[in-house]
Amino acid sequence: MYYGNVQNQNHSALLPANFADCLTFMKNALTAPVTDGTTAAVNDECVAHYQCYLTKASAEATFESHLKFYDVQFMVRGDELLGIAHTDTLEPAGDYDPDRDLVTYQQPAVATGAVVLHAGDFAIVGPCDAHQPGVALGDPEEVEKNCDQGAGDHSVRAVPD
């Protein structure tokens, strides 16, 4: 997992070009209006998918992972906790969905880690990183988020969570 804030210019030098392009796009999204469910092409290999939703209690949020793609979780507005766990420590909750490149997991008995996402923060999680988006820090709040996924070759495409 890689975590940071788009205001830090050092990220562009550390990440593959396609991820750096996404971060530039995400930084611009902080000042643009976001409409739930819309998608926007960043370049030939990167598509942004915007989501607006109400955060929820950890027990109500699902852990998930993607087998082929890296997932870029970017907070446009609001705050949420993003749970993190290695996929080999979780039990799948169902079959792999190849159309969404999605595996969901049963709720673990003990959370293994988490990061807090505030506006401008992002987390890039790989195929071995199960993540639990949408967890409220306290009371549920509406958030605006951009979710992308990048393949092992670092191309990026959007797959809604």
PDB file of C-alpha atoms in Angstrom, residues 1 56-67 71 73 81-97 100-115 125-135 149 161:
ATOM      1  CA  MET A   1       0.000   0.000   0.000  1.00  0.00           C
ATOM      2  CA  LYS A  56     -20.975   3.636   7.921  1.00  0.00           C
ATOM      3  CA  ALA A  57     -19.875   1.613  10.928  1.00  0.00           C
ATOM      4  CA  SER A  58     -16.956  -0.762  10.394  1.00  0.00           C
ATOM      5  CA  ALA A  59     -19.186  -3.802  10.987  1.00  0.00           C
ATOM      6  CA  GLU A  60     -21.333  -2.709   8.010  1.00  0.00           C
ATOM      7  CA  ALA A  61     -18.433  -2.075   5.593  1.00  0.00           C
ATOM      8  CA  THR A  62     -17.016  -4.853   3.432  1.00  0.00           C
ATOM      9  CA  PHE A  63     -13.379  -5.770   2.901  1.00  0.00           C
ATOM     10  CA  GLU A  64     -12.561  -6.233  -0.794  1.00  0.00           C
ATOM     11  CA  SER A  65      -9.612  -6.697  -3.133  1.00  0.00           C
ATOM     12  CA  HIS A  66      -8.911  -6.794  -6.828  1.00  0.00           C
ATOM     13  CA  LEU A  67      -6.855  -9.579  -8.418  1.00  0.00           C
ATOM     14  CA  ASP A  71      -7.031   0.402  -6.519  1.00  0.00           C
ATOM     15  CA  GLN A  73      -8.838   5.487  -3.301  1.00  0.00           C
ATOM     16  CA  LEU A  81     -11.345   5.305   7.680  1.00  0.00           C
ATOM     17  CA  LEU A  82      -9.934   2.835   5.142  1.00  0.00           C
ATOM     18  CA  GLY A  83      -9.380  -0.574   6.738  1.00  0.00           C
ATOM     19  CA  ILE A  84      -6.406  -2.582   5.439  1.00  0.00           C
ATOM     20  CA  ALA A  85      -5.609  -6.306   5.704  1.00  0.00           C
ATOM     21  CA  HIS A  86      -3.534  -8.808   3.733  1.00  0.00           C
ATOM     22  CA  THR A  87      -5.801 -10.967   1.587  1.00  0.00           C
ATOM     23  CA  ASP A  88      -4.201 -14.174   2.880  1.00  0.00           C
ATOM     24  CA  THR A  89      -5.470 -13.375   6.406  1.00  0.00           C
ATOM     25  CA  LEU A  90      -9.138 -13.120   5.329  1.00  0.00           C
ATOM     26  CA  GLU A  91     -11.818 -15.599   4.287  1.00  0.00           C
ATOM     27  CA  PRO A  92     -13.564 -14.852   0.957  1.00  0.00           C
ATOM     28  CA  ALA A  93     -17.273 -14.089   1.326  1.00  0.00           C
ATOM     29  CA  GLY A  94     -18.151 -15.241  -2.178  1.00  0.00           C
ATOM     30  CA  ASP A  95     -16.812 -15.998  -5.615  1.00  0.00           C
ATOM     31  CA  TYR A  96     -14.517 -13.705  -7.590  1.00  0.00           C
ATOM     32  CA  ASP A  97     -16.433 -11.302  -9.868  1.00  0.00           C
ATOM     33  CA  ARG A 100     -15.655  -5.959 -11.553  1.00  0.00           C
ATOM     34  CA  ASP A 101     -12.308  -7.619 -10.720  1.00  0.00           C
ATOM     35  CA  LEU A 102     -13.678  -7.933  -7.182  1.00  0.00           C
ATOM     36  CA  VAL A 103     -13.295 -10.312  -4.267  1.00  0.00           C
ATOM     37  CA  THR A 104     -15.225  -9.592  -1.055  1.00  0.00           C
ATOM     38  CA  TYR A 105     -14.278 -10.983   2.343  1.00  0.00           C
ATOM     39  CA  GLN A 106     -15.920 -11.969   5.594  1.00  0.00           C
ATOM     40  CA  GLN A 107     -15.513  -9.478   8.422  1.00  0.00           C
ATOM     41  CA  PRO A 108     -12.287 -10.327  10.309  1.00  0.00           C
ATOM     42  CA  ALA A 109     -12.412 -10.874  14.057  1.00  0.00           C
ATOM     43  CA  VAL A 110      -9.695  -8.242  14.530  1.00  0.00           C
ATOM     44  CA  ALA A 111      -8.884  -5.359  12.179  1.00  0.00           C
ATOM     45  CA  THR A 112      -5.257  -5.430  11.101  1.00  0.00           C
ATOM     46  CA  GLY A 113      -4.763  -1.806  10.108  1.00  0.00           C
ATOM     47  CA  ALA A 114      -6.320   1.368   8.787  1.00  0.00           C
ATOM     48  CA  VAL A 115      -5.545   4.814   7.442  1.00  0.00           C
ATOM     49  CA  VAL A 125      -3.694  -0.689  -2.631  1.00  0.00           C
ATOM     50  CA  GLY A 126      -2.393  -3.667  -4.585  1.00  0.00           C
ATOM     51  CA  PRO A 127      -3.937  -7.065  -5.287  1.00  0.00           C
ATOM     52  CA  CYS A 128      -2.656  -8.495  -1.975  1.00  0.00           C
ATOM     53  CA  ASP A 129      -4.134  -5.581   0.004  1.00  0.00           C
ATOM     54  CA  ALA A 130      -7.735  -6.079   1.033  1.00  0.00           C
ATOM     55  CA  HIS A 131      -9.310  -2.743   1.857  1.00  0.00           C
ATOM     56  CA  GLN A 132     -12.486  -1.661   3.611  1.00  0.00           C
ATOM     57  CA  PRO A 133     -13.665   1.680   2.209  1.00  0.00           C
ATOM     58  CA  GLY A 134     -16.442   3.827   3.578  1.00  0.00           C
ATOM     59  CA  VAL A 135     -15.918   3.450   7.325  1.00  0.00           C
ATOM     60  CA  GLN A 149      -7.808   0.845 -10.472  1.00  0.00           C
ATOM     61  CA  ASP A 161     -16.734  -0.630  -5.621  1.00  0.00           C
TER      62      ASP A 161
END
